[in-house]
Structures are given as structure tokens and as C-alpha cells.
Amino acid sequence: MPSRPLRHLPILMLLLALMALSGFGAHRFAQQLGLAELQTTGLHRLDLYTASLEREIGKYAFLPGTLGLERDVLALLGQADGDKLAHQVNVYLEQLNERAGTLSIYVINTAGKVVASSNWRRADSFIGEDLSFRPYFREAMASGSGRFFGIGTTRGEPGYYLASTLSDDSRTLGVAVIKVSLEQLEKSWSTVEAPAMVSDENGVVILGSVADWKFATLRPLDEATRSSFDQTQQYNRRALKALGMTEITEFEHGARLVSIARDGPEIVGVYPITGRFLAQSRPLPGTPWTLTVLSHLEQVDEIAQSRAMVAAVGTAFLFMLGLMLDERRRRLKDRLAAREALQKAHDELERKVDERTGDLSAANQLLQDEITERIRAERTLRAAQDELVQAGKLAVIGQLSAGIAHELNQPLAALRTLSGNGVRFLERGDLPTTRTNLERIAQLVDRMGLITSQLRTFARKSSGKLQPVALCQALENALALLEPRLRQAEAEIVRHCPLPEPWARCDANRLEQVLVNLIGNALDAMDGQPVPRIEIDCYGCDGQAWLSVRDHGAGLAAEALAHLFEPFFTTKAAGVGLGLGLTISAGIVRDFGGTLSGANHPDGGAVFTLQIPLLDEAERHD
Ligand code: ADP
């Protein structure tokens, strides 16, 4: 990724280009406006200066003609020689010149010779001079009047010559000439705001607000023209230097963009005289002259530059504003897009959640169905298990039946003997012996009742309800049940039941069933032994109630160890063992929350251990 300044380079370039473009445009526009304004002002100035010049010249225009009204003047021109008259005319002209404020007034005869002059007193007076070469004389002789700007041949004084023919009724007698100084006008021009000048038909500046410009040429003069000046002595052999004005562009209404490059001062009065100007010219009516007003472009340039600057800065500002707005718009767009994406994600999530919820509810339904099914199966299983337990019990009873039958036979035989003897003793009248016999009969009946009641209790279907049971008591009940068998086998039962005896939450009937089964198996294992010994330990330890039955038989074979709790695994002969005893016992103990395990004792024989959670004192009374 380019570094920050580099990344902004194109924008910066664009900004600079726009600034330059707008600056240039504003500059051009301001310049056009400024030029138009300058043109209007220039035209006003032209009007003003033309009017003032015309007024100045017009003041004297009539003067030469009025000399024709003077008889003396006409007379002087008419006669060949007349000193006295000449003197009078000289004095008259002198006075007139003084009053009119002109430079000089003189009269020339048709030969071109000055016959009278206002400056007659001066040594360099024109009198007697031949001025037939002067254009104004020729012009007047040819057309009746002549006008000419020129520099005096005698005193080198520049002035405007106004000539008019003087004639009597029939012929031309001569020419009256007035030389007017334009200095006065020039002085008033020096206060103008912009330089102005009057150039003659030759393009020579004859009048100007800048003294330095006088007798400068606006256009190059060819040799022929220059030599004609020598003849007429129009500029009295003055060096006519070029003004150094070059035209740059030409506008409408005779306006031109010019540049003046000239040695010397750059500023005269209040305005600069070199540089670029707007030049506006107009021919001066009644003269071959041209009035030119020059307006410096400095101000226009300054205004154009400042406008260009403002435009460039404005453009930069607008550009920045645009950038900022664009950035804001982009951010807004991004935010909207992000929001849209978020909304989309949210919608998608919602859709998925809906979908999953659907799935979930379907799964939930499935699960519930499954649970219901499991419960049903569990119930079926439990029912089957109950049935199995019951079957197990009946099997045990079956096993016990021989012993019980034997157990009952004995008292029954005794009862038969006792009752037979009793009848005989009664017949003999031996009542005490009869009583003893009857008491013996009652005892035997009680014993038989006890055996059958135990068997009934054992055969009874269990409620399946768990309640606190004293384990040693349950053991006693189991042993009582097995009593006939134990006695028959002459088995020795070694019991360890420490006080306080352990209690556990279980079903007493079922626990007895388990114990009958374990002790029965132990007896089976020691079948044939003269004194089978069974050691039964019952104790509570580490929150567990333990009850172990150990025999001294052959122990558990490897195969038996592997399949001990599997249904229908038995090593006993058909009809003796079903192979359900341990399976049912393990199931019963599992229902109590305990475990049943079988192992071989290190000293021989098998040991079966039953473990059920121990009930503490408080729990027993719940
Ligand atoms: P049954 O007694 O009907 O065979 P059991 O489930 O009670 O069924 O016993 C399964 C088998 O486990 C027996 O057949 C026997 O091989 C073995 N067994 C059980 N208890 C002992 C024991 N105390 N000593 C040796 N083997 C035993």
C-alpha cells in the first residue's frame, strides 16, 4: 500500500490543476472585464481631452482672419514699401499678441516674406524672413487657411500655427499667421490620471502629458519623410527618437494593447509611463492630428491577479468541501452497506434459527418419542425383570423345597406319634402326659408355621419400594430361610456384624433374596465338605455398606469369572441350577445403587462382595 502522501498525490495534482485552471480563467475573465472598464474610462478621457484641445485651438481659430479687417494690415500688404505703416502694424500685432496670449502674430506677403510681426522689437524678429517654405503658408495660399504644428525656425519654440489669407475684394494680399503655444494645455494635462499625447500626421508626438515623449515618433520614419522635414524645418532638425511603443493586440473601436519600453524614468507624476498600456486614439477634428490616451494595465493586472488568487483559493476550498462531502457520502454509504450487511446477517441468522428451531423441535419431538419409547421399554424390562426376580425366587424355593419338605415331614411324623399317644394317654386318664403331649404338638405347629411364613414372605412379590433396611437383620432373615439347609449340611456360619449395624436404602425382601442366593451358591460350592464354613462380614466404611460372603470351595473357574453375571450361565447340573441367580442378584443390587462382584479369595474359595451406599443415622428415619 502506498504511503499516505503518495496515495494523495493524484488528488493533490488534480487540486493544483483545478486551481491553476480556475486561476487562469479568473485572470482572463478579470482582465477582460478590466480591459472593458479601462476602455470605457479611456473613451471618457478621449472625449475630455479632445474637447479641451479643441476649445484651446478654437479660441484662436478666428484670430488670423480678423486681421483682414485691419485696414493698416491690408494696406501694408498692398504697398511695396511703407516703413511707417509697417511700424504701426507691428505695434498693433504686438498688442494683439499680448492680449490674445499667443506666441506671435505676423503677416506674410504673397511672396512669403514676413512684413510685420508682433516680435518686431526683438533681434530675432521674423520680419524680413522668407517663410514661403512653411507648409501653413502654402496651405493658406492654396486653400485660404492653413494649420501646422511646428517648431519655430528662429527661436526653436514649438507651437501651433494658424494661418489665414488676407485679401481685399479682388485678390489675395498675404497670409496672417498666429502661433499658439500649447504649453498651457500641456500643463493641464500633466495633472491627468493617465498619459495622453497628440501625434501629428507624421506620427510624431507634438503634445503630450509626458515631457519626455515630445518629438518621439510612434512609428518608424523613412528617409524620404525625414528629408522632407529638413525642407520644411517642421521639427527644426530635432532628433526624432522612437517612443519605443510596440503594439501587442488590437481591440475593437481602435483600442490597442501596447507596450512602451523606454529608458528614463518609469513614473511621471502619478502614473507609470513604461509597461503595458491600453492605447485609445481618436483623430482631432479639424486637424491631421491624433489624440491618444494611454491607460496602464497595471491595475487591471493587479485586479486580475487578485481575482485569480481568489478563484484558485475558492476552487481549493470548493474542492476540499467536495472531497469532504464525498468522504462523508462514502462513509454514509459504507455505514449503510454495513447496516445492510448486518441486517442481512441478522435475517440469515433468524432464518437459520427458525430452521434450527424447526429442526430442534423436530429433534425434540423425536427425543420425546424416544424417551417415551425408552420408558415403555424400561417398564417392559422392569416388568420382565420383576417376573425374572419372581422366577428366581420360585427357583430358590424349588431348591429349598426338598429341605423344607424334610423339615416339615419330621414335625408332621412327630405330630402323628404325639397325637396317637395323646389319645391313648387320654383314654388311660393320664392327663398330665396328655397335656405335655398337646403342648409339644403346639410347639411343633408353631415351628411349622414359622417355616411356612418365612417361605411365604420370601415368595411374596416385592413392592419394589426402597426404604432403610438394617443389613444384619436382612442377613438374619436370609439365614433363617436357609436354616434347614444349613443344618442339613452341618454348615458353620461365621458372622461379623459390628455395632452399630450398617443400614442402606433398599428393598429388604430382595436383599434377602440376594443373600439367600449367595449363601446357597457357597453351600453348593462346598458340597461334600464335612464342615462347610461360610464367613460373612457386614460393615460400613467410607459411606458404603459392605457385605461379603466367603466360602472355602474350589473358587471361581476362569470361565465362570468371565461369564459370572450372564444369564443362564451355570456349571451346575440341569435341574439344579438355572444360571439366573447371580444375574438377578446383580440387577437387584444395581437397583439399590450398589454393585455386586465376585472374586477368588487369596487363601482359596470364592468371595462375593455386595456394596450399597450407606445410610447415616439421620437418613434412616426419613
Ligand atoms: P446357578 O447357581 O443356578 O448355577 P448362579 O447364577 O447362582 O446360577 O451361578 C452361576 C454359576 O457361578 C454357578 O453355576 C457356578 O459355577 C458359579 N458359582 C456361583 N457361586 C459360586 C461359588 N461360591 N463358588 C464357586 N462357583 C460359584
XYZ file of C-alpha atoms and ligand atoms in Angstrom:
649
model
C 0.000 0.000 0.000
C 1.463 3.403 -0.935
C 2.361 5.707 1.898
C -0.165 8.373 2.797
C 1.411 11.348 0.911
C 1.905 9.206 -2.207
C -1.661 7.969 -2.094
C -2.851 11.580 -2.040
C -0.579 12.629 -4.895
C -3.173 12.309 -7.682
C -5.709 14.283 -5.648
C -3.107 16.918 -4.935
C -2.197 17.112 -8.631
C -5.843 17.393 -9.551
C -6.336 20.121 -6.975
C -3.337 22.039 -8.292
C -4.535 21.639 -11.874
C -8.004 22.855 -10.948
C -6.537 25.771 -9.014
C -4.337 26.691 -11.953
C -7.243 26.362 -14.361
C -9.658 28.400 -12.295
C -6.938 30.944 -11.523
C -6.121 31.274 -15.183
C -9.790 31.512 -16.125
C -10.495 34.097 -13.435
C -7.404 36.014 -14.501
C -8.546 36.063 -18.097
C -12.062 36.990 -17.168
C -10.987 39.709 -14.765
C -8.593 41.017 -17.365
C -11.347 41.152 -19.978
C -13.594 42.932 -17.546
C -10.789 45.249 -16.511
C -9.943 45.987 -20.126
C -13.572 46.742 -20.920
C -13.703 49.055 -17.931
C -10.433 50.610 -18.929
C -11.760 51.148 -22.446
C -14.810 52.946 -21.163
C -12.691 55.162 -18.944
C -10.276 55.715 -21.805
C -13.102 56.800 -24.079
C -14.241 59.297 -21.479
C -10.760 60.642 -21.241
C -10.529 60.860 -25.009
C -13.761 62.870 -25.036
C -12.476 65.108 -22.306
C -9.040 65.760 -23.763
C -10.370 66.220 -27.298
C -12.870 68.745 -26.051
C -10.280 70.688 -24.099
C -7.848 70.680 -27.019
C -10.496 71.755 -29.448
C -11.532 74.518 -27.140
C -7.983 75.729 -26.798
C -7.372 75.726 -30.514
C -10.807 77.030 -31.360
C -10.101 80.060 -29.194
C -7.575 81.232 -31.755
C -9.051 79.871 -34.934
C -10.812 83.013 -35.825
C -7.930 85.321 -34.953
C -5.902 85.251 -38.196
C -8.978 86.017 -40.252
C -9.813 89.041 -38.151
C -6.540 90.694 -39.197
C -8.090 91.098 -42.628
C -10.412 93.594 -41.032
C -7.498 95.850 -40.181
C -7.002 98.363 -42.912
C -3.458 99.038 -41.999
C -2.599 95.420 -42.337
C -4.190 95.177 -45.743
C -2.580 98.408 -46.771
C 0.786 97.225 -45.656
C 0.420 94.098 -47.685
C -0.801 96.056 -50.670
C 2.038 98.561 -50.862
C 5.541 97.798 -51.849
C 7.289 99.803 -49.200
C 5.966 101.675 -46.245
C 8.053 101.783 -43.105
C 5.709 103.951 -41.170
C 2.785 101.742 -41.816
C 4.831 98.717 -41.008
C 5.677 100.145 -37.645
C 2.031 100.787 -36.872
C 1.087 97.271 -37.883
C 3.947 95.856 -35.821
C 2.765 97.701 -32.764
C -0.759 96.593 -33.437
C 0.279 92.978 -33.782
C 2.398 93.245 -30.657
C -0.539 94.483 -28.663
C -2.876 91.936 -30.138
C -0.404 89.146 -29.380
C -0.114 90.282 -25.856
C -3.842 90.424 -25.351
C -4.580 87.154 -27.026
C -1.777 85.388 -25.126
C -0.406 83.871 -28.289
C 3.249 83.278 -29.037
C 3.436 85.502 -32.022
C 1.344 87.047 -34.730
C 2.787 88.035 -38.061
C 1.785 88.892 -41.550
C 3.379 87.416 -44.642
C 3.005 88.808 -48.125
C 2.207 86.641 -51.101
C 5.904 86.154 -51.721
C 6.276 84.538 -48.401
C 8.151 87.373 -46.778
C 7.196 88.480 -43.269
C 6.144 92.088 -43.467
C 5.040 92.700 -39.916
C 5.363 90.777 -36.733
C 4.446 91.063 -33.071
C 8.009 90.382 -32.116
C 9.335 93.249 -34.216
C 11.280 94.617 -31.271
C 13.369 91.533 -30.780
C 16.601 90.945 -32.524
C 15.417 87.599 -33.785
C 12.219 89.059 -35.130
C 10.646 87.309 -38.086
C 10.414 90.491 -40.094
C 12.007 90.134 -43.466
C 12.205 86.364 -43.149
C 11.127 84.245 -46.053
C 8.634 81.707 -44.787
C 7.313 80.630 -48.129
C 8.573 77.117 -47.411
C 6.378 76.737 -44.372
C 3.503 74.431 -45.049
C 0.918 76.574 -43.299
C 1.791 79.406 -45.694
C 1.474 77.174 -48.692
C -1.660 75.651 -47.418
C -3.220 79.020 -46.760
C -2.186 80.309 -50.144
C -3.725 77.253 -51.701
C -6.897 76.858 -49.705
C -7.412 80.044 -47.732
C -6.315 78.680 -44.398
C -3.558 76.528 -43.030
C -2.763 74.810 -39.872
C 0.514 73.398 -38.863
C 2.373 72.247 -35.883
C 5.954 73.038 -35.944
C 8.932 74.324 -34.205
C 9.869 77.861 -34.816
C 12.834 78.234 -37.109
C 14.121 81.283 -35.332
C 13.719 80.549 -31.681
C 13.055 76.865 -31.875
C 9.832 77.279 -29.986
C 7.194 74.659 -30.695
C 3.768 75.946 -31.490
C 0.686 75.661 -33.498
C 0.450 77.814 -36.497
C -2.920 79.027 -37.644
C -2.766 80.795 -40.979
C -5.428 82.561 -42.916
C -5.201 84.504 -46.191
C -5.864 88.201 -46.131
C -7.425 89.643 -49.201
C -9.150 92.748 -50.445
C -12.139 92.440 -52.621
C -10.377 91.001 -55.611
C -7.056 89.420 -54.690
C -5.081 87.733 -52.037
C -2.733 90.135 -50.344
C -0.995 87.868 -47.968
C -1.270 85.497 -45.081
C -1.810 86.271 -41.402
C -0.255 83.751 -39.052
C -0.808 83.168 -35.375
C 1.491 80.942 -33.490
C -0.196 79.477 -30.465
C 1.647 77.872 -27.635
C 0.156 74.635 -26.402
C 2.196 74.655 -23.270
C -0.713 75.773 -21.231
C -2.708 72.812 -22.354
C 0.187 70.527 -21.719
C 0.431 71.763 -18.174
C -3.213 70.980 -17.532
C -2.569 67.561 -18.999
C 0.195 66.881 -16.574
C -2.397 66.548 -13.864
C -4.416 63.952 -15.737
C -4.660 60.466 -14.382
C -3.256 58.737 -17.407
C -0.727 59.749 -20.013
C -2.136 61.341 -23.158
C -0.470 62.616 -26.269
C -1.163 64.214 -29.594
C 0.700 62.949 -32.602
C 0.742 64.713 -35.933
C 0.250 63.346 -39.389
C 3.819 62.013 -39.326
C 3.304 60.079 -36.160
C 5.491 62.482 -34.226
C 4.332 63.309 -30.715
C 3.802 67.018 -30.696
C 1.917 67.346 -27.488
C 1.905 65.141 -24.509
C 1.426 64.955 -20.807
C 4.877 63.396 -20.555
C 7.555 65.898 -21.489
C 9.973 63.133 -22.390
C 7.704 61.840 -25.087
C 7.625 65.044 -27.043
C 9.123 64.741 -30.505
C 9.240 60.989 -30.185
C 7.964 59.026 -33.104
C 5.199 56.486 -32.792
C 6.167 54.708 -35.946
C 9.444 54.450 -37.836
C 10.127 57.233 -40.290
C 11.504 56.518 -43.721
C 14.295 58.549 -45.223
C 12.074 60.463 -47.689
C 9.894 61.720 -44.863
C 12.899 62.661 -42.815
C 14.403 64.658 -45.685
C 11.086 66.431 -46.248
C 11.312 67.549 -42.605
C 14.637 69.123 -43.423
C 12.956 71.118 -46.102
C 10.027 72.350 -44.090
C 12.093 72.549 -40.953
C 8.953 71.330 -39.252
C 10.786 69.916 -36.273
C 13.672 72.324 -36.630
C 16.134 69.491 -37.078
C 15.333 67.913 -33.799
C 16.367 64.313 -33.316
C 13.197 62.307 -33.633
C 13.652 59.247 -31.499
C 11.255 56.365 -31.458
C 8.915 56.229 -28.481
C 9.531 52.508 -28.192
C 5.884 51.646 -28.360
C 5.037 48.233 -29.754
C 1.587 47.063 -30.429
C 0.642 43.754 -28.819
C -3.018 43.302 -29.668
C -5.651 45.301 -31.394
C -9.119 45.583 -29.897
C -12.410 46.976 -31.137
C -13.028 50.718 -31.511
C -9.403 51.477 -32.325
C -8.141 50.363 -28.939
C -4.768 48.617 -28.848
C -2.744 46.848 -26.279
C 0.706 48.370 -26.455
C 3.895 48.144 -24.554
C 6.227 51.041 -24.006
C 9.818 50.282 -23.212
C 11.913 53.316 -22.800
C 14.961 54.433 -20.959
C 14.432 57.062 -18.367
C 12.001 57.450 -15.534
C 9.295 54.848 -15.226
C 6.867 57.062 -13.440
C 5.962 60.631 -14.200
C 3.619 62.402 -11.864
C 1.276 59.812 -10.560
C 1.317 57.288 -13.336
C 3.820 54.910 -14.805
C 4.992 55.627 -18.331
C 6.524 52.309 -19.212
C 4.949 48.917 -19.342
C 1.758 47.728 -20.932
C -0.971 50.141 -21.806
C -4.337 50.233 -23.407
C -3.936 52.833 -26.159
C -7.054 54.570 -27.487
C -6.762 57.074 -30.279
C -9.062 59.461 -31.996
C -8.417 61.926 -34.814
C -8.689 65.500 -33.678
C -11.391 67.210 -35.762
C -10.100 69.997 -37.998
C -6.506 68.820 -37.665
C -4.441 65.981 -39.105
C -3.601 65.084 -35.543
C -4.437 62.099 -33.472
C -5.116 62.170 -29.780
C -4.030 59.069 -27.923
C -4.875 58.202 -24.360
C -2.852 55.509 -22.641
C -4.263 53.579 -19.699
C -1.814 51.483 -17.798
C -2.725 47.857 -17.363
C -1.020 47.610 -14.006
C -4.250 47.994 -12.078
C -6.087 45.606 -14.343
C -3.290 43.122 -13.903
C -3.353 43.562 -10.160
C -7.106 43.065 -10.049
C -6.856 40.082 -12.404
C -4.131 38.583 -10.256
C -6.056 39.031 -7.053
C -9.191 37.627 -8.709
C -7.139 34.683 -9.964
C -5.876 34.160 -6.451
C -9.379 34.325 -5.003
C -10.620 31.940 -7.695
C -7.786 29.495 -7.024
C -8.343 29.629 -3.273
C -12.110 29.380 -3.809
C -11.587 26.398 -6.069
C -9.332 24.789 -3.490
C -11.970 25.426 -0.845
C -14.752 24.033 -3.028
C -12.555 21.096 -3.951
C -11.848 20.375 -0.284
C -15.532 20.808 0.500
C -16.330 18.446 -2.343
C -13.777 15.969 -1.036
C -15.196 16.247 2.448
C -18.749 15.799 1.193
C -17.627 12.916 -0.955
C -15.853 11.357 2.004
C -18.946 11.877 4.121
C -21.148 10.407 1.407
C -18.804 7.447 1.090
C -18.760 6.925 4.842
C -22.539 7.137 4.912
C -22.676 4.650 2.080
C -20.271 2.352 3.905
C -22.303 2.668 7.056
C -25.476 1.924 5.128
C -23.797 -1.026 3.443
C -22.556 -2.257 6.828
C -26.026 -1.837 8.256
C -27.482 -3.635 5.297
C -24.929 -6.427 5.676
C -25.718 -6.593 9.362
C -29.425 -6.707 8.628
C -28.790 -9.410 6.057
C -26.687 -11.390 8.515
C -29.364 -10.878 11.131
C -32.088 -12.039 8.743
C -29.959 -15.003 7.750
C -29.326 -15.818 11.394
C -33.008 -15.501 12.150
C -33.817 -17.740 9.221
C -31.249 -20.268 10.403
C -32.536 -20.028 13.959
C -36.068 -20.589 12.643
C -34.802 -23.500 10.629
C -32.874 -24.896 13.565
C -35.787 -24.254 15.887
C -37.853 -26.282 13.466
C -35.118 -28.890 13.428
C -34.811 -28.624 17.154
C -38.499 -29.028 17.747
C -38.465 -31.967 15.368
C -35.433 -33.351 17.191
C -37.128 -32.577 20.480
C -40.195 -34.425 19.305
C -38.016 -37.340 18.241
C -36.242 -37.250 21.578
C -39.517 -37.199 23.434
C -40.781 -40.077 21.348
C -37.516 -41.857 22.069
C -37.825 -41.142 25.776
C -41.422 -42.359 25.788
C -40.276 -45.445 23.932
C -37.428 -45.968 26.399
C -39.753 -45.500 29.351
C -42.096 -48.017 27.811
C -39.191 -50.388 27.193
C -37.909 -49.747 30.705
C -41.318 -50.535 32.101
C -41.479 -53.668 29.996
C -37.965 -54.527 31.084
C -38.752 -53.809 34.691
C -41.857 -55.945 34.424
C -39.780 -58.666 32.814
C -37.141 -58.194 35.476
C -39.771 -58.416 38.185
C -41.029 -61.534 36.557
C -37.455 -62.800 36.413
C -36.895 -62.000 40.057
C -40.039 -63.765 40.860
C -38.953 -66.689 38.726
C -35.580 -66.625 40.515
C -37.359 -66.707 43.810
C -39.501 -69.582 42.774
C -36.334 -71.345 41.616
C -34.795 -70.791 45.051
C -37.986 -72.019 46.642
C -37.819 -75.016 44.364
C -34.246 -75.594 45.585
C -35.359 -75.101 49.150
C -38.474 -77.255 48.764
C -36.684 -80.576 49.436
C -35.203 -79.228 52.650
C -38.496 -77.638 53.643
C -40.398 -80.801 52.860
C -37.914 -82.696 55.022
C -38.212 -80.007 57.668
C -41.990 -80.317 57.678
C -42.018 -84.109 57.493
C -40.242 -84.502 60.789
C -42.720 -82.452 62.840
C -45.572 -83.998 60.915
C -44.330 -87.512 61.874
C -43.788 -86.324 65.426
C -47.282 -84.808 65.404
C -48.716 -88.149 64.236
C -46.928 -90.036 67.019
C -47.767 -87.410 69.641
C -51.418 -87.182 68.671
C -51.730 -91.054 68.630
C -50.044 -91.253 72.025
C -52.210 -88.409 73.256
C -55.414 -90.284 72.504
C -54.078 -93.339 74.354
C -52.955 -91.259 77.368
C -56.388 -89.611 77.421
C -58.105 -92.998 77.420
C -55.877 -94.036 80.314
C -56.794 -90.892 82.067
C -53.214 -89.822 82.210
C -53.984 -86.208 81.808
C -50.619 -84.746 82.729
C -48.891 -86.757 79.988
C -51.702 -85.819 77.585
C -51.121 -82.119 78.453
C -47.396 -82.480 77.878
C -48.116 -84.160 74.518
C -50.517 -81.407 73.481
C -48.016 -78.702 74.458
C -45.370 -80.497 72.390
C -47.856 -80.610 69.463
C -48.493 -76.852 69.776
C -44.724 -76.154 69.727
C -44.287 -78.236 66.606
C -47.180 -76.489 64.870
C -45.670 -73.104 65.748
C -42.379 -74.163 64.260
C -44.024 -75.391 61.104
C -45.964 -72.105 60.867
C -42.710 -70.186 61.200
C -41.157 -72.129 58.319
C -44.126 -71.636 56.016
C -44.487 -67.950 56.949
C -40.803 -67.384 56.094
C -41.302 -69.117 52.808
C -44.435 -67.044 52.118
C -42.629 -63.816 52.909
C -39.816 -64.808 50.565
C -42.155 -65.867 47.790
C -44.187 -62.677 48.095
C -43.818 -60.274 45.203
C -41.743 -57.321 46.281
C -43.283 -53.818 46.294
C -40.108 -52.534 44.688
C -40.092 -49.599 47.109
C -36.723 -48.683 48.639
C -36.583 -47.959 52.327
C -33.985 -48.015 55.103
C -33.022 -51.545 55.861
C -30.739 -52.879 58.622
C -28.352 -55.153 56.745
C -27.570 -57.532 59.588
C -31.293 -58.031 60.156
C -31.727 -58.880 56.477
C -28.839 -61.343 56.831
C -30.539 -62.954 59.825
C -33.752 -63.392 57.824
C -31.845 -64.978 54.924
C -30.063 -67.362 57.295
C -33.385 -68.253 58.905
C -34.736 -69.129 55.496
C -31.721 -71.294 54.819
C -31.765 -72.754 58.294
C -32.952 -76.292 57.233
C -30.343 -76.485 54.511
C -27.568 -75.185 56.687
C -28.453 -77.601 59.342
C -28.585 -80.457 56.883
C -25.168 -79.579 55.510
C -23.897 -79.013 59.053
C -22.507 -75.793 57.832
C -20.689 -73.376 60.081
C -21.624 -69.728 59.642
C -19.059 -67.207 60.915
C -20.709 -63.811 61.061
C -19.083 -60.424 61.729
C -21.725 -57.794 62.227
C -20.244 -54.870 64.166
C -22.428 -52.431 66.093
C -23.916 -50.115 65.105
C -25.022 -52.283 62.244
C -24.912 -50.668 58.789
C -28.114 -49.502 57.135
C -28.822 -48.984 53.468
C -31.749 -47.806 51.360
C -33.022 -50.906 49.665
C -35.796 -53.487 49.495
C -35.391 -55.938 52.433
C -37.141 -58.767 50.621
C -34.947 -58.514 47.570
C -31.801 -58.090 49.606
C -32.678 -61.293 51.404
C -33.165 -62.958 48.027
C -29.631 -61.866 47.023
C -28.155 -63.151 50.300
C -30.034 -66.471 50.079
C -28.649 -66.844 46.580
C -25.045 -66.048 47.584
C -25.097 -68.300 50.681
C -26.859 -71.023 48.646
C -24.098 -70.846 45.983
C -21.455 -71.013 48.760
C -23.073 -74.158 50.149
C -23.217 -75.619 46.610
C -19.518 -74.876 46.141
C -18.639 -76.683 49.356
C -20.952 -79.612 48.698
C -19.427 -82.767 50.116
C -17.201 -80.982 52.608
C -17.713 -82.368 56.134
C -17.986 -78.950 57.777
C -18.593 -76.277 55.182
C -17.605 -72.919 56.564
C -19.089 -69.665 55.398
C -17.669 -66.322 56.624
C -19.995 -63.370 56.347
C -18.759 -59.848 57.008
C -21.087 -56.858 57.199
C -19.722 -53.352 57.912
C -19.964 -49.710 56.927
C -16.954 -47.843 55.597
C -16.328 -44.661 53.517
C -20.069 -44.035 53.038
C -20.618 -47.562 51.733
C -22.178 -50.592 53.317
C -20.198 -53.748 52.574
C -21.399 -57.316 52.878
C -19.159 -60.187 51.792
C -19.847 -63.922 51.663
C -16.778 -66.108 51.529
C -16.728 -69.878 51.190
C -13.971 -72.429 51.170
C -14.944 -74.203 47.993
C -12.995 -74.657 44.770
C -13.290 -70.997 43.907
C -14.347 -69.448 40.623
C -13.039 -71.014 37.440
C -11.688 -68.708 34.723
C -14.734 -69.276 32.573
C -17.051 -68.630 35.495
C -15.188 -65.378 36.269
C -15.685 -64.247 32.653
C -19.418 -65.049 32.492
C -20.411 -64.857 36.155
C -23.274 -62.396 35.770
C -24.502 -63.504 32.376
C -27.987 -65.016 32.351
C -28.212 -68.799 32.131
C -24.507 -69.312 32.830
C -24.220 -72.242 35.131
C -21.830 -75.047 35.828
C -24.412 -76.966 37.735
C -26.331 -79.994 36.556
C -29.622 -79.488 34.749
C -32.495 -79.095 37.164
C -30.100 -77.971 39.899
C -29.046 -74.578 38.564
C -30.764 -72.228 36.169
C -27.851 -69.808 35.825
C -30.105 -66.844 36.793
C -29.179 -66.407 40.468
C -26.211 -64.059 40.067
C -27.765 -62.214 37.100
C -30.879 -61.386 39.107
C -28.841 -60.605 42.246
C -26.582 -58.175 40.339
C -29.686 -56.462 38.848
C -31.262 -56.114 42.293
C -28.098 -54.613 43.815
C -27.769 -52.231 40.832
C -31.311 -51.049 41.553
C -30.176 -50.192 45.088
C -27.428 -48.041 43.577
C -24.763 -50.554 44.508
C -22.575 -53.224 42.938
C -22.078 -56.962 43.295
C -18.724 -58.529 42.450
C -17.216 -61.945 42.698
C -13.570 -62.950 43.088
C -11.325 -65.684 44.374
C -10.002 -65.309 47.897
C -6.182 -65.441 48.088
C -6.475 -68.235 50.632
C -8.859 -70.236 48.448
C -12.574 -70.244 47.944
C -14.780 -67.609 46.369
C -15.778 -64.314 47.877
C -18.823 -62.345 46.744
C -18.975 -58.706 47.840
C -22.044 -56.558 47.878
C -21.670 -52.778 48.130
C -24.576 -50.373 48.716
C -24.476 -46.681 49.673
C -24.507 -46.402 53.474
C -27.337 -44.554 55.213
C -26.340 -42.346 58.104
C -28.286 -42.034 61.324
C -30.469 -39.151 60.173
C -31.367 -40.764 56.832
C -32.592 -43.964 58.457
C -35.580 -42.180 59.931
C -36.675 -40.448 56.765
P -26.808 -71.482 39.434
O -26.426 -71.433 40.835
O -28.158 -71.775 39.098
O -25.777 -72.143 38.552
P -25.855 -68.870 39.643
O -26.023 -67.647 38.740
O -26.184 -68.609 41.001
O -26.651 -69.958 38.940
O -24.359 -69.259 39.487
C -23.743 -69.341 38.270
C -22.507 -70.165 38.366
O -21.498 -69.471 39.089
C -22.604 -71.425 39.048
O -23.101 -72.422 38.200
C -21.191 -71.687 39.493
O -20.460 -72.308 38.509
C -20.655 -70.346 39.766
N -20.663 -70.027 41.198
C -21.561 -69.309 41.854
N -21.218 -69.164 43.159
C -20.073 -69.879 43.330
C -19.226 -70.169 44.473
N -19.481 -69.724 45.717
N -18.116 -70.935 44.255
C -17.856 -71.439 43.037
N -18.616 -71.205 41.922
C -19.731 -70.442 42.078
